[in-house]
Every structure is written in structure tokens, then in C-alpha cells.
XYZ file of C-alpha atoms in Angstrom:
169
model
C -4.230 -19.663 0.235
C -1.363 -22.022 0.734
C -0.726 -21.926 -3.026
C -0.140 -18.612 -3.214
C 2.703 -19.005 -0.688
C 3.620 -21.805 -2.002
C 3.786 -19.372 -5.022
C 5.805 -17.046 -3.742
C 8.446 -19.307 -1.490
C 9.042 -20.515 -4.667
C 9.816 -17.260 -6.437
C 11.732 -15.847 -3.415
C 9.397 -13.103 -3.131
C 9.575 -11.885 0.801
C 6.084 -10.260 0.683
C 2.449 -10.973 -0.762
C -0.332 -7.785 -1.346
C -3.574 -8.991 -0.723
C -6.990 -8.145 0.313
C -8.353 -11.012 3.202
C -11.378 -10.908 4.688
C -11.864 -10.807 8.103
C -12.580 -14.380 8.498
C -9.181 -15.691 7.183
C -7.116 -13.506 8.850
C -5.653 -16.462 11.287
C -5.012 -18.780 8.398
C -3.008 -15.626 6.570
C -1.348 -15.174 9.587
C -0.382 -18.403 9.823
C 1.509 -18.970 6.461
C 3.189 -15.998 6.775
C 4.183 -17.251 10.166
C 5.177 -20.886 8.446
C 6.665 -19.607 5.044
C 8.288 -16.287 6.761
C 6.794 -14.208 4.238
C 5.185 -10.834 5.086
C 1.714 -10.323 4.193
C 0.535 -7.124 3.277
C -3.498 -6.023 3.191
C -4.253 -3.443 1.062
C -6.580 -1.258 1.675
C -9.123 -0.332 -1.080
C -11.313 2.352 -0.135
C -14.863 3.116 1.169
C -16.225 0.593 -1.793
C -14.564 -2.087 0.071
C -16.800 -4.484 3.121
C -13.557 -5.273 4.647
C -10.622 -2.938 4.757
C -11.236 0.171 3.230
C -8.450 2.479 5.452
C -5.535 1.913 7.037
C -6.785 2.024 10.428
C -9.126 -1.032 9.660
C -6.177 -2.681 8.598
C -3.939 -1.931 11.482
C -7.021 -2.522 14.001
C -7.351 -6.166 12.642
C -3.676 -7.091 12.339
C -2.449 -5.497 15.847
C -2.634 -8.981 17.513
C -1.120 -10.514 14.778
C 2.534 -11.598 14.217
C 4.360 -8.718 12.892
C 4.772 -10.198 9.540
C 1.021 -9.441 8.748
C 0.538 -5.654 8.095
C -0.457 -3.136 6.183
C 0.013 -2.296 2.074
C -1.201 1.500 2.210
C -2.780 2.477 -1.264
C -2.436 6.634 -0.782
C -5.325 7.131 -3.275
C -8.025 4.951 -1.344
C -6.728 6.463 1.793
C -7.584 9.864 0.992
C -11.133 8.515 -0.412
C -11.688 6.804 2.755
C -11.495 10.141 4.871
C -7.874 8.867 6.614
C -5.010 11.661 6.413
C -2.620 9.986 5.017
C 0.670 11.012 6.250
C -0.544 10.349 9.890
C -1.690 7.514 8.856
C 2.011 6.442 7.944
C 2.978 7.265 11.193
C 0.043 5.636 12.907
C 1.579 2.500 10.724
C 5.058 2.763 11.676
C 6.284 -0.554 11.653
C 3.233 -1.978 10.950
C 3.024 -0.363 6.823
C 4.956 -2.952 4.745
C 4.339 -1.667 1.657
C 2.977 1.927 -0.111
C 0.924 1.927 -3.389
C 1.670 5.462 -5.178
C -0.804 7.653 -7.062
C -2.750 10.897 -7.097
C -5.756 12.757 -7.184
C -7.183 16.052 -8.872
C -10.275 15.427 -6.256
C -9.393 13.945 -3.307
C -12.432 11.808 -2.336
C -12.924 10.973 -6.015
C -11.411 7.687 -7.438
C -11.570 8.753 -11.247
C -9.467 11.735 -11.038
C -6.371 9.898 -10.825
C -3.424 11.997 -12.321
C 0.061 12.058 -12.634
C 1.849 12.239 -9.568
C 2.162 15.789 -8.759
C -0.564 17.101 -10.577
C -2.700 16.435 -7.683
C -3.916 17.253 -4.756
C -2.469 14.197 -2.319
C 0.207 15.296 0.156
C 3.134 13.923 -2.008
C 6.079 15.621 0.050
C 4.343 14.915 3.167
C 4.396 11.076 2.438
C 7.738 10.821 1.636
C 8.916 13.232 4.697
C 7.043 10.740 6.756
C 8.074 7.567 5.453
C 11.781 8.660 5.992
C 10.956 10.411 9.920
C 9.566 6.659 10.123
C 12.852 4.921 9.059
C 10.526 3.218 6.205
C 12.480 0.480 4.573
C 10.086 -1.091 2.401
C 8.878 -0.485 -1.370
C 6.827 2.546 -3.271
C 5.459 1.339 -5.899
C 3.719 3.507 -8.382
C 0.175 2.413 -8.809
C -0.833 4.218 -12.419
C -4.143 3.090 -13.535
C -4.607 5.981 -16.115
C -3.767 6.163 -19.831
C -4.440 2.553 -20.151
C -3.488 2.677 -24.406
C -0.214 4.591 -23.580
C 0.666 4.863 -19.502
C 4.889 5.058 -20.433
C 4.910 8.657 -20.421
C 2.718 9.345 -17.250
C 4.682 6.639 -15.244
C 8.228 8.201 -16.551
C 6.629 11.899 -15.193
C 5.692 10.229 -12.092
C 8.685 8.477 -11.043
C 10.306 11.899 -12.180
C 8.820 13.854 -9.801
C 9.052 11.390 -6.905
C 12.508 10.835 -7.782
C 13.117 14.896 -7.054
C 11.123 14.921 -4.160
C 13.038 12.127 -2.909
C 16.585 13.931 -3.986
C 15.232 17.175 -2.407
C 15.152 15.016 0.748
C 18.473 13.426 1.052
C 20.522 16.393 0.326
């Protein structure tokens, strides 16, 4: 583990994703604390032993230094049963980063879309990361038209873009 900080000191990145298990939480929390980098667990979904919703993430990290906390993957949320926007707000401070996608089906992992074509609660996230005073990233996470993705991603970011527009004005 200490080489991927090592890693990313090096880089100047401020934040690593990644997907602990239980058992190495301390030693995660303890490079963070020593390199003052944030780490962010993702959550993957009900496939996944170890954190597969936000709320296991948050219940494992609340005794944690704050720099260890939560990357929320929308998509796996909704699989996972969790409601996503109040799981946002159950994050609060705690939800360093936000993996974008969506979903025709909701519980279903291969109907991945463009965002808003689906059915996740796209408005709703973004209305709750800014009532949350969110200052981290979004990233789009579009694992769909492997051969030619440019034109889905472009669409995506579109739409969030508007939504996000919408917001501010």
C-alpha cells in the first residue's frame, strides 16, 4: 500500500479511489494520515464482500481520521438498494468523491446508459451535492460503447453540464 502513496505524493495527487478490505483499513488510514492524502473507498455494489453501499463505507470509516471516506459510485448505489441522494446527505462531509453514470433498470448493472436516459435521480444528486456544500470531483464513470464511448461521454457531460447551469442561475 505504501507504494501507491508513495505513487501519488509523488504525482501531487490529493486523493486515492480504492476498494480496502476490512482488514487494512488502519494501515489505509494511516498513510493517508502520514502522506495527507485523502482516501476514498468506493463502493461497488451487492457483488462486492466488503463495501457494496455507501453506508458500509461510512459505518467502517466513522472512527477514522477524516481523510478516509467515501468515493460514491451512483450506479452500484442504486443496485445495492441505498437511495442515493440521501445517501449524499447521510455522507456529508464524509463523500470525497462521486462516480457518475446511469441506469435504464435500476438494480441492473448492464443497463448502463447515457446520463439522462435513465432512470437514476440525476437532478436530485446534483441538488444534493450543492444543499451539501460538496466541493469535491464528479467524475463520469462511462463503461458503455467500449469501440466508440466519445459521443456518449460528450452527451453525458452535456446534460450534466445543463443540469448543473439550471442550478446556479
Amino acid at each position: 500500500m505504501r507504494k501507491y502513496f508513495e505513487y501519488a505524493k509523488a504525482c501531487g495527487m490529493p486523493m486515492i479511489v480504492c476498494a480496502p478490505s476490512h482488514e487494512n483499513l488502519k494501515l489505509l488510514e494511516k498513510f493517508a494520515k502520514e502522506y495527507d492524502i485523502k482516501a476514498a473507498i468506493h463502493n461497488h455494489g451487492p457483488e462486492d464482500k466488503f463495501f457494496p453501499s455507501p453506508q458500509s463505507v461510512l459505518a467502517a470509516v466513522k472512527d477514522l481520521d477524516p481523510r478516509v471516506g467515501l468515493c460514491m459510485d451512483i450506479g452500484h448505489t442504486s443496485r445495492a438498494g441505498s437511495n442515493i441522494v440521501e445517501s449524499i446527505e447521510e455522507a456529508g462531509p464524509r463523500l470525497l468523491d462521486m462516480h457518475m453514470k446511469d441506469l435504464k433498470v435500476a438494480t441492473e448493472r448492464d443497463s448502463q446508459c447515457d446520463v439522462g436516459e435513465g432512470v437514476l435521480p440525476i437532478l436530485g444528486v446534483f441538488k444534493q451535492l450543492k444543499k451539501i456544500g460538496y466541493q469535491g470531483c464528479v467524475d463520469l464513470e462511462y463503461e458503455i460503447n467500449e469501440d466508440a464511448p466519445l459521443t456518449g461521454m460528450l452527451k453525458s457531460f452535456s446534460y450534466m453540464r445543463g443540469l448543473i447551469t439550471a442550478l446556479s442561475a
